[in-house]
Tab-separated table of C-alpha atoms in Angstrom:
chain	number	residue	atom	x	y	z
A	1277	UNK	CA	113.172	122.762	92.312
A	1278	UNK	CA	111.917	119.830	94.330
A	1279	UNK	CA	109.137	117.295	93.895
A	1280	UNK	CA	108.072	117.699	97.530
A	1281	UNK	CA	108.235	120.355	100.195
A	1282	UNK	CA	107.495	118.971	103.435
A	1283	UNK	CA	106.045	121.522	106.099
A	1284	UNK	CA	106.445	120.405	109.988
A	1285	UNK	CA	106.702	121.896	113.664
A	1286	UNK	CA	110.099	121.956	115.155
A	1287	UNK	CA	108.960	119.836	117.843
A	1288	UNK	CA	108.329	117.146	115.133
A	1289	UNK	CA	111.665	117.052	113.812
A	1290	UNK	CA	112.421	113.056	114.241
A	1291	UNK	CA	108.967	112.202	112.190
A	1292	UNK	CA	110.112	114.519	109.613
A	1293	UNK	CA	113.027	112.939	109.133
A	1294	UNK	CA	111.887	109.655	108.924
A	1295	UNK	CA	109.280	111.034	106.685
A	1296	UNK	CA	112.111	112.746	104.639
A	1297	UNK	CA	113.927	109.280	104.269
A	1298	UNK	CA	110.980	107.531	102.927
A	1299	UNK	CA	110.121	110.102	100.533
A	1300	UNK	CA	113.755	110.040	98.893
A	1301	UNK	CA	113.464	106.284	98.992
A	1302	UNK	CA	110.603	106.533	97.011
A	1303	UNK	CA	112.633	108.506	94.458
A	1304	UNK	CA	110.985	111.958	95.148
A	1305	UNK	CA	113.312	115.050	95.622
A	1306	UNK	CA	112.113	116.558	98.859
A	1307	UNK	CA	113.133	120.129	100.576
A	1308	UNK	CA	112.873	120.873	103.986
A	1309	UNK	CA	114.161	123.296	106.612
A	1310	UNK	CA	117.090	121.366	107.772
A	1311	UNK	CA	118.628	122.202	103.968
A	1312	UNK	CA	119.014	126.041	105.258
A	1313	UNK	CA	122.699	127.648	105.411
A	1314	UNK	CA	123.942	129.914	107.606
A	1315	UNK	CA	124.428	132.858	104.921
A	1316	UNK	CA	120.495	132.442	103.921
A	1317	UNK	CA	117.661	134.541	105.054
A	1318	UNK	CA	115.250	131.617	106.726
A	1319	UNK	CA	112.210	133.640	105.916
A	1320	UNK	CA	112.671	134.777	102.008
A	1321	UNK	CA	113.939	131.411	101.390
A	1322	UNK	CA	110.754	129.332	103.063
A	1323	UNK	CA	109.049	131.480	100.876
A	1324	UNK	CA	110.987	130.476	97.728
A	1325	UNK	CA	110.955	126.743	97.836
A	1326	UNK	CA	107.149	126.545	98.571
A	1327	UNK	CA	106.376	128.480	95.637
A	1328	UNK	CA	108.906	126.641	93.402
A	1329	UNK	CA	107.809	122.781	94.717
A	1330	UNK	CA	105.819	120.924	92.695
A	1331	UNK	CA	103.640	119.343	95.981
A	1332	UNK	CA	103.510	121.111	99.802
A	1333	UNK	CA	103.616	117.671	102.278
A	1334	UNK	CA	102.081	119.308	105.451
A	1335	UNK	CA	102.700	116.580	108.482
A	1336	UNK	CA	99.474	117.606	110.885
A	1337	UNK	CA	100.185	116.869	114.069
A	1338	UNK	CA	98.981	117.757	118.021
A	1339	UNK	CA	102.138	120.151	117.506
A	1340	UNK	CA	101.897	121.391	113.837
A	1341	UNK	CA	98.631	122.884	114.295
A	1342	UNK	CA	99.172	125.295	116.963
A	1343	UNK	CA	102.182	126.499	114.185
A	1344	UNK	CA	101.402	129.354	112.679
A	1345	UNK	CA	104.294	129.044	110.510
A	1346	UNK	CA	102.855	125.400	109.199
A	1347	UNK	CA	99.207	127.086	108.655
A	1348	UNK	CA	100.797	129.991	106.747
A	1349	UNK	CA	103.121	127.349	104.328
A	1350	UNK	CA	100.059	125.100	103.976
A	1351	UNK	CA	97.369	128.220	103.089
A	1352	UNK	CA	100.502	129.299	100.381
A	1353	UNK	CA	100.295	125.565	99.220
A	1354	UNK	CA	96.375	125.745	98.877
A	1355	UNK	CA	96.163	128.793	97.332
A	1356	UNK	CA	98.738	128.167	94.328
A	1357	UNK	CA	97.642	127.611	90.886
A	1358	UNK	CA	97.246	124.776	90.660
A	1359	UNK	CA	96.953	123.890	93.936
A	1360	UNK	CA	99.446	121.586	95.364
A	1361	UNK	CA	98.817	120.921	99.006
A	1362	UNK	CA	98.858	117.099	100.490
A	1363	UNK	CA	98.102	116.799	104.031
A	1364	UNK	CA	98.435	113.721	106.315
A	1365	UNK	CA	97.904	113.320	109.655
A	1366	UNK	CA	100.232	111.607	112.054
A	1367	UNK	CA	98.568	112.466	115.413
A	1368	UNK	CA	95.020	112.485	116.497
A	1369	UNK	CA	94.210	115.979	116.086
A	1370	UNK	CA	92.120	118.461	114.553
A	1371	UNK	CA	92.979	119.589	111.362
A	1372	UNK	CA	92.439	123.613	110.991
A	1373	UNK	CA	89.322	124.660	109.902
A	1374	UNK	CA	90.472	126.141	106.933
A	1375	UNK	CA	91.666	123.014	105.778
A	1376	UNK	CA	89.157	120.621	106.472
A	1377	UNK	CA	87.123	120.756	103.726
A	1378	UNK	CA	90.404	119.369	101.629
A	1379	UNK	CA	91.090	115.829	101.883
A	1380	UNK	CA	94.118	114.314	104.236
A	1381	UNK	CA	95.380	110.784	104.574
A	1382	UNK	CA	95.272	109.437	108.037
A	1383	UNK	CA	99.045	107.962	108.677
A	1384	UNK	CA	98.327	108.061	112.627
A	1385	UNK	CA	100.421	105.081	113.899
A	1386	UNK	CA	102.912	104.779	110.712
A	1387	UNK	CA	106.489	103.815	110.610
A	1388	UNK	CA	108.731	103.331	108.181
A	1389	UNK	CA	109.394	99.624	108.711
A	1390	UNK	CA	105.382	98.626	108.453
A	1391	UNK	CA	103.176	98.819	105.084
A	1392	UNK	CA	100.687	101.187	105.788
A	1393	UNK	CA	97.732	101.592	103.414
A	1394	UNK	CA	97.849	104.945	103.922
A	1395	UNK	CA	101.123	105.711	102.974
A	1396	UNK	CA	100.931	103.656	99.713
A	1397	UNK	CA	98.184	106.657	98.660
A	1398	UNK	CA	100.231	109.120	99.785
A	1399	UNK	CA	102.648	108.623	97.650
A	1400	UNK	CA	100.513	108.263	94.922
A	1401	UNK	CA	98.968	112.239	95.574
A	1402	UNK	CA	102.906	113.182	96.295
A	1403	UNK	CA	103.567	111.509	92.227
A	1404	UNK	CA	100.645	112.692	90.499
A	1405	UNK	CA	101.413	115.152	87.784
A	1406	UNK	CA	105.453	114.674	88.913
A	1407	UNK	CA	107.357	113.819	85.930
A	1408	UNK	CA	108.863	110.655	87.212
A	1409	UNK	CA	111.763	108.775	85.131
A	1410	UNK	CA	110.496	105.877	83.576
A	1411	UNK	CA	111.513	102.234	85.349
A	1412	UNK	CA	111.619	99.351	82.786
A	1413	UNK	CA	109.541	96.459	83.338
A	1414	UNK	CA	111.098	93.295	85.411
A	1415	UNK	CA	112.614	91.718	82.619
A	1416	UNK	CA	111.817	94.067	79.931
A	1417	UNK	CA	115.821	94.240	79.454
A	1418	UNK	CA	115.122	97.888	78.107
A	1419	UNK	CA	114.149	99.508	74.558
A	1420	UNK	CA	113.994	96.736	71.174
A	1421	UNK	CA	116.861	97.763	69.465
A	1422	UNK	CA	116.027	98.685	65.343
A	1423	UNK	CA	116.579	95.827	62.946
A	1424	UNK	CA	119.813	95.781	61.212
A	1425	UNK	CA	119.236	96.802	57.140
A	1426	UNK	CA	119.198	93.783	55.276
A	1427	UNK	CA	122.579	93.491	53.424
A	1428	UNK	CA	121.062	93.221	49.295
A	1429	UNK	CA	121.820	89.758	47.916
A	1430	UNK	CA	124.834	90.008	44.827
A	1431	UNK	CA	123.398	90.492	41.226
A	1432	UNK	CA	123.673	86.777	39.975
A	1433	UNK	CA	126.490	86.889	37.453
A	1434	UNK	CA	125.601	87.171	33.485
A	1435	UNK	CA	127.159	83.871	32.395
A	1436	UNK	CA	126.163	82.338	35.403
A	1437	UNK	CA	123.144	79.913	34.280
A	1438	UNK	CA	119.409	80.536	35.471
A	1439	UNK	CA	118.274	78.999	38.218
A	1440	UNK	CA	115.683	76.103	37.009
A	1441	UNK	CA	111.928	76.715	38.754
A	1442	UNK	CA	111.735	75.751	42.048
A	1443	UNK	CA	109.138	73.011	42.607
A	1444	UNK	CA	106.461	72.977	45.627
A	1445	UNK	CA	107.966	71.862	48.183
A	1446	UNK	CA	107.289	68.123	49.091
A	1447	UNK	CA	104.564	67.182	52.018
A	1448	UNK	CA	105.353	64.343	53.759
A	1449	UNK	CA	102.152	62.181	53.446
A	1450	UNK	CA	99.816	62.431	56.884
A	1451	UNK	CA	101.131	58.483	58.025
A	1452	UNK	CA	104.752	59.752	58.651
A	1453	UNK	CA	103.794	62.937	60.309
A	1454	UNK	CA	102.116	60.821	63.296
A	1455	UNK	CA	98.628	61.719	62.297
A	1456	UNK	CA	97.264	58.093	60.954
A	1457	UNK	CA	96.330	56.518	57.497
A	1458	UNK	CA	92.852	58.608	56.392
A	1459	UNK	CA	92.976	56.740	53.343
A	1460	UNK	CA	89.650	54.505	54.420
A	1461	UNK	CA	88.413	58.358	55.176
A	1462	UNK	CA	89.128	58.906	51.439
A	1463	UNK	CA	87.225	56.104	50.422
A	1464	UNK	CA	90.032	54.799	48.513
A	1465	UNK	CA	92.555	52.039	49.804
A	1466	UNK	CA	95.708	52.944	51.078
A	1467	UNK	CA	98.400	53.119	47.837
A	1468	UNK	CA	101.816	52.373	49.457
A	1469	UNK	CA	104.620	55.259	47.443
A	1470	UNK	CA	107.211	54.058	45.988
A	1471	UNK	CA	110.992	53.726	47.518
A	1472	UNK	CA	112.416	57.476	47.396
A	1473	UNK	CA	114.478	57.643	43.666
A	1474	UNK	CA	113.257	53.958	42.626
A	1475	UNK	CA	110.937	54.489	39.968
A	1476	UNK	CA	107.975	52.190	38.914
A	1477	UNK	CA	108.610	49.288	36.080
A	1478	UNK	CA	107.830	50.004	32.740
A	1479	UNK	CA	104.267	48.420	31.605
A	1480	UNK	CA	103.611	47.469	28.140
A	1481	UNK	CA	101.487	49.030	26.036
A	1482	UNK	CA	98.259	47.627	23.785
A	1483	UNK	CA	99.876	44.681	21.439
A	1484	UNK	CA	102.027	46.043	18.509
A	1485	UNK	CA	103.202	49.081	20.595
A	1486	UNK	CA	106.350	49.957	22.506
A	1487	UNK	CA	106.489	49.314	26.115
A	1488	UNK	CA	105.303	53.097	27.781
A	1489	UNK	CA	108.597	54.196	29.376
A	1490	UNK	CA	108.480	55.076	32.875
A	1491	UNK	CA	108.113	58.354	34.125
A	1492	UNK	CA	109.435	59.502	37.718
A	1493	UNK	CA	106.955	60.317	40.411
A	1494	UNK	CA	107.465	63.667	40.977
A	1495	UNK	CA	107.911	64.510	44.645
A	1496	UNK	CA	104.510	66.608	45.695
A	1497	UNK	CA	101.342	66.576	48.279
A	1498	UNK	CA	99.231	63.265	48.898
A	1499	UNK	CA	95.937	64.311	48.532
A	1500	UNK	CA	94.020	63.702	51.937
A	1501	UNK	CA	89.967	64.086	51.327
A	1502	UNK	CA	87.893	63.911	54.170
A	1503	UNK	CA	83.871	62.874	54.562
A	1504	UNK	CA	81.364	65.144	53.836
A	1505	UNK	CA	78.517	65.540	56.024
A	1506	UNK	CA	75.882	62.509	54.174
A	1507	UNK	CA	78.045	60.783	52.057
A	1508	UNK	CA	78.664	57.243	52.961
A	1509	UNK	CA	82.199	55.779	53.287
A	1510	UNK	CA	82.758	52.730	51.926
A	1511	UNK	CA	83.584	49.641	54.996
A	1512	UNK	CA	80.757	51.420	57.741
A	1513	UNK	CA	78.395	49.409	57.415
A	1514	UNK	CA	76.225	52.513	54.961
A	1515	UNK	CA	76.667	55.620	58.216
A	1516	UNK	CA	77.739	58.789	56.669
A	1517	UNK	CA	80.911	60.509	57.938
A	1518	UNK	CA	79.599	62.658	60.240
A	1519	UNK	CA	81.192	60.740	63.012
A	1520	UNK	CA	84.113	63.165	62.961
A	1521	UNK	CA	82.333	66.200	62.906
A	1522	UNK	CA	80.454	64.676	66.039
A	1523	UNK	CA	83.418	64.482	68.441
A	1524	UNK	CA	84.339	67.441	67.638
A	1525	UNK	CA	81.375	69.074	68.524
A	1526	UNK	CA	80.917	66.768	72.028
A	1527	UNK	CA	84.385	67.701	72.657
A	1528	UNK	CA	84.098	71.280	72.665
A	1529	UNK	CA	80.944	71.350	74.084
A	1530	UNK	CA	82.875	69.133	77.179
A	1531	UNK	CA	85.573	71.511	77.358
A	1532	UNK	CA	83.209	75.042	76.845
A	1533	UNK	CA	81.370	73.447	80.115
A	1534	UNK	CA	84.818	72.968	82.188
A	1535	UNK	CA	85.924	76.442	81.594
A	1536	UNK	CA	82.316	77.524	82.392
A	1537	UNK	CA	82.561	75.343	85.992
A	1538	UNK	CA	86.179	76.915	86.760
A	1539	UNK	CA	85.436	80.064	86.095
A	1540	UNK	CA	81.858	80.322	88.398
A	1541	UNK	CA	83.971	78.030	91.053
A	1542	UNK	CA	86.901	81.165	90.803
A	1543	UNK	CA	84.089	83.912	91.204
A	1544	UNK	CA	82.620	81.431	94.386
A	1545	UNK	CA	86.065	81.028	95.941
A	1546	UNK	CA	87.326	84.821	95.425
A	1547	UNK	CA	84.728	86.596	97.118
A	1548	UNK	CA	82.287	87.557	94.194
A	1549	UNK	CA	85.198	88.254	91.373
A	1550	UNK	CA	87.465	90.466	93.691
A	1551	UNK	CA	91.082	89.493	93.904
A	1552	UNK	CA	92.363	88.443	97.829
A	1553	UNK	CA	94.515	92.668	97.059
A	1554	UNK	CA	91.521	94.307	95.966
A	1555	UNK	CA	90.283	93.123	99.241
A	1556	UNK	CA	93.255	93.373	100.958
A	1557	UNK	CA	93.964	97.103	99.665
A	1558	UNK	CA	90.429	98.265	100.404
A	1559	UNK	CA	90.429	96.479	103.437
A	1560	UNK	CA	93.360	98.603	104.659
A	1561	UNK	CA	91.640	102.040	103.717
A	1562	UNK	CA	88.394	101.095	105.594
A	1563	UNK	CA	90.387	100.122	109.086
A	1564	UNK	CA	92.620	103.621	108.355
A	1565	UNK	CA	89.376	105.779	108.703
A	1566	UNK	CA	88.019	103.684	111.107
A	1567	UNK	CA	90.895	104.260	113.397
A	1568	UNK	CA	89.358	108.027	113.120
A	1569	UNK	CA	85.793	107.314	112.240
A	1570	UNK	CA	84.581	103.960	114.342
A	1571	UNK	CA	87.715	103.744	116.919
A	1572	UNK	CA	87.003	100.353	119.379
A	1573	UNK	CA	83.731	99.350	116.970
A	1574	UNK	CA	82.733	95.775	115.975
A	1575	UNK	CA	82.303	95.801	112.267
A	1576	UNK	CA	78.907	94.102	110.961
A	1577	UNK	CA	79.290	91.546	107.984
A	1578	UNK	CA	81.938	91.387	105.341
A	1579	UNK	CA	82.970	94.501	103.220
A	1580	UNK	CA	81.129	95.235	100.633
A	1581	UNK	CA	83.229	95.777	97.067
A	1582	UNK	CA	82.043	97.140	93.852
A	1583	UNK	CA	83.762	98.577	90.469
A	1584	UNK	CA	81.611	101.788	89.667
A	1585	UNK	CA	82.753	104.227	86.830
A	1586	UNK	CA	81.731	107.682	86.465
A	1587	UNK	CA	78.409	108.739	88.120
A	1588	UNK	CA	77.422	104.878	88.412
A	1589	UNK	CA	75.645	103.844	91.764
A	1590	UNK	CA	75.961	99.969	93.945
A	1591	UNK	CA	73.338	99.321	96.365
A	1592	UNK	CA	73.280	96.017	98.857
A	1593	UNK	CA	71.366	94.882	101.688
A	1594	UNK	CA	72.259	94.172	105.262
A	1595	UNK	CA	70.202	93.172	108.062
A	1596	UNK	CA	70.038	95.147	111.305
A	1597	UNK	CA	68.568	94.262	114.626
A	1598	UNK	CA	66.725	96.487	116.312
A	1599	UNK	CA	67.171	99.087	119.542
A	1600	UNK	CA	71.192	99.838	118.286
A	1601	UNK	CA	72.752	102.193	116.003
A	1602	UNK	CA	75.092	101.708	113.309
A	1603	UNK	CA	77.653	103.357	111.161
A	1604	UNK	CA	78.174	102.966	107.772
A	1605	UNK	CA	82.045	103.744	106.211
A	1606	UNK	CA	83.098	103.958	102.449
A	1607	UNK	CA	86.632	104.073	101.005
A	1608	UNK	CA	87.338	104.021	96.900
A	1609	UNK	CA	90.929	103.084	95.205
A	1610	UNK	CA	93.064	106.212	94.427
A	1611	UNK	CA	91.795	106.877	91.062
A	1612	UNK	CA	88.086	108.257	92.890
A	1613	UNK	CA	88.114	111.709	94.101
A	1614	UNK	CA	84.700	111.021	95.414
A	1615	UNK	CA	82.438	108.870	96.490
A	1616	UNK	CA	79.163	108.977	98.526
A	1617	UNK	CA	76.646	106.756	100.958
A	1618	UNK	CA	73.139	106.384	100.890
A	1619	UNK	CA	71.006	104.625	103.432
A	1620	UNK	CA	67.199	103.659	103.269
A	1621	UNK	CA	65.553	101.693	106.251
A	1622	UNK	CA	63.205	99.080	105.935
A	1623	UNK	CA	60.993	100.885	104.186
A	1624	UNK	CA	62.895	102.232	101.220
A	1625	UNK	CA	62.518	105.755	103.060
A	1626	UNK	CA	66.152	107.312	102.850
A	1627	UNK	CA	67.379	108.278	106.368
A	1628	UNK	CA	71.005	109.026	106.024
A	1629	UNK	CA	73.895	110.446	103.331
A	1630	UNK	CA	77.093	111.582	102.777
A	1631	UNK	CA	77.607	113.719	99.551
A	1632	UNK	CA	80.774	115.582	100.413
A	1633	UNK	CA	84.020	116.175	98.370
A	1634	UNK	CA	86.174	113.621	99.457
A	1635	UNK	CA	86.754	109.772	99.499
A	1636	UNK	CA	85.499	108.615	102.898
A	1637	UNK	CA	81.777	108.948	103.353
A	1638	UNK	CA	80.171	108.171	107.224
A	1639	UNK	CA	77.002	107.505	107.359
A	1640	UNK	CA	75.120	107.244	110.843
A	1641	UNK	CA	72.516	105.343	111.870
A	1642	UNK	CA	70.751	105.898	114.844
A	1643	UNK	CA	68.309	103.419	116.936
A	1644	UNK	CA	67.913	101.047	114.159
A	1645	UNK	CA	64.691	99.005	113.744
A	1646	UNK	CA	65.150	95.370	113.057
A	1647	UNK	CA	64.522	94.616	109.132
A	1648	UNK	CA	66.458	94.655	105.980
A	1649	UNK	CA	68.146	98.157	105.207
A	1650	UNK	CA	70.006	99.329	101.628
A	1651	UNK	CA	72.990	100.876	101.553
A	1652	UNK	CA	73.838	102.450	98.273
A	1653	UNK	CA	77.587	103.608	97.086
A	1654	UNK	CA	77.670	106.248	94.890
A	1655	UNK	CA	80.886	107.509	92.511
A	1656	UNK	CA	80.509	111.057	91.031
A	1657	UNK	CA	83.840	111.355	90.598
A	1658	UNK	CA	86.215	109.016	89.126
A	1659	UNK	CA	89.092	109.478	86.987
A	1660	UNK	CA	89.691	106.155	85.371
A	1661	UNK	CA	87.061	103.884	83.422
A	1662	UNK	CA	86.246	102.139	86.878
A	1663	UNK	CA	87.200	103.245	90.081
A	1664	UNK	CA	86.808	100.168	93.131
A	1665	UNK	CA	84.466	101.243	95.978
A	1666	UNK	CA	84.046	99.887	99.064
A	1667	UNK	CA	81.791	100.051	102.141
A	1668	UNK	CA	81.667	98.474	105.736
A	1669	UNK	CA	79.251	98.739	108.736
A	1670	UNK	CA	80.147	99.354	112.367
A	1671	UNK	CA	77.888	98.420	115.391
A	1672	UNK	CA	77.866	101.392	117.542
A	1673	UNK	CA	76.104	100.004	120.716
């Protein structure tokens, strides 16, 4: 069984190879008439790899649709359940009526050795619902491996003596770490510790008593207190220790308003929060149809993005001058089945729309009158939680 069966005229052999290469590049399995023996009946066995491929490629071309071979393989494709025709066109011709109300991905001009917008989404229609092998992550170095079982430690030995109780574990004081003397903090002077294993001198007692013997220090935290919000410290003068809490607060408020000023100067400098590929990729979709749609046209502005999800709407305003026409083109990313156009003049009086099934809405509009008109993208259809639009306008005369 293969992932792709790819359905050509004879006369189109060299673009089905090359097409043939790419696909298998792109790690698709892909059957096509060239894989024919001798001792196999060409008819039956057209018939038996269309109905066993998971995806019908049908390359429409100037040749391939006078073929009535290629419009039998593609209405077998169409009328499978599910369905799994793909068309593209290479050629600038007329797809068959009875397949022009399904979509097709305009790969007019395309070669291998060029990135073609186009061809990026046709492989993405060719992959859908293909079980693909999974491809590790640059640098993922494959699957975690399970920990190892942790060996249990020996039963200590009976005559073996207990263990004494383990004592907290020393701090070092707050001076040695690098982080300052906050003893003035503390309102206390600074007490300097004692030499490590040197213990203090022995002080006498009240008269008539033995001397108090010494007792080590143990080892253990040095207490750090800091101010509290009103309560003076001693040697400033009678402020309260709120200077602390102060910087704190001016410092974060400093730093809150940097990221704040970076982030609105990223939005200014990125076109309105779109990413130079977002542009770039929708970009490439708008001047595909308009190789179809607005051949030799000057386009009007700069493209108009927007993230919609399901059944949300974008509107925007251009200006127009009067006595020409205009046309209006829409694209969305390739998780949008569909997505519409709107147009109301000057007036707010709606004068144009495109509401079909498919992902590249034209919109005409004829003898414009000069004012402000608002264009309005619309997503019915999209299959992820946001599906990028985009629109562009064309000056016709």
């Amino acid at each position: 069984m293969a992932d792709v069966f790819v359905s050509y005229d004879r006369r189109d052999r060299d673009l089905a190879e090359r097409v043939v290469a790419a696909l298998t590049e792109q790690g698709l399995t892909v059957w096509w008439d060239d894989r024919i023996t001798p001792h196999e009946t060409w008819d039956k066995t057209i018939e038996r790899e269309v109905d066993s491929a998971k995806k019908v490629l049908v390359l429409w071309t100037k040749n391939s649709v006078e073929s009535d071979w290629v419009r039998t393989e593609a209405g077998a494709a169409r009328e499978s359940t599910p369905p799994k025709l793909v068309q593209a066109r290479f050629s600038d011709c007329k797809v068959p009526l009875a397949f022009r109300l399904l979509q097709h991905i305009d790969l007019i001009g395309w070669t291998p050795k060029r990135r073609h917008a186009g061809w990026d989404r046709l492989i993405l229609w060719l992959k859908d619902g293909i079980d693909q092998p999974a491809v590790s992550a640059p640098g993922a170095g494959g699957p975690i491996p399970p920990a190892e079982p942790t060996q249990p430690a020996d039963p200590p030995s009976p005559s073996a003596p207990a263990a004494p109780e383990m004592a907290a574990p020393a701090v070092a004081p707050a001076a040695a770490m690098g982080l300052g003397d906050f003893s003035s903090l503390a309102g206390s002077p600074s007490v300097p510790e004692a030499p490590t294993g040197v213990a203090p001198a022995a002080s006498s007692g009240p008269a008539g008593e033995a001397p108090v013997e010494p007792v080590a220090a143990e080892p253990g935290p040095v207490p750090v207190s800091m101010p509290v919000a009103g309560q003076a410290n001693p040697g400033t003068g009678g402020r309260t220790g709120t200077g602390i809490d102060k910087r704190l607060l001016i410092g974060g408020g400093i730093a809150l308003g940097a990221v704040v000023v970076i982030g609105l100067a990223m939005m200014l400098f990125s076109g309105g929060g779109f990413s130079s590929q977002e542009r770039t990729t929708m970009g490439g979709y708008l001047n595909g149809y308009a190789e179809q749609y607005a051949p030799g046209l000057d386009s009007v502005g700069n493209d108009e993005l927007a993230w919609l999800a399901d059944d949300a709407a974008h509107e925007f305003e251009v200006r127009l001058d009067g006595a020409r026409s205009y046309r209006v083109l829409g694209a969305c990313d390739t998780n949008c089945r569909d997505v519409d156009l709107y147009v109301m003049d000057p007036s707010g009086q709606e004068i144009g729309r495109d509401v079909l099934t498919d992902d590249f809405p034209v919109v005409d509009i004829p003898n414009a009158q000069s004012g402000t008109y608002t264009v309005r993208i619309g997503m019915p259809d999209c299959r992820a939680e946001e599906c990028l639009s985009a629109a562009r306008i064309y000056r016709v005369n």
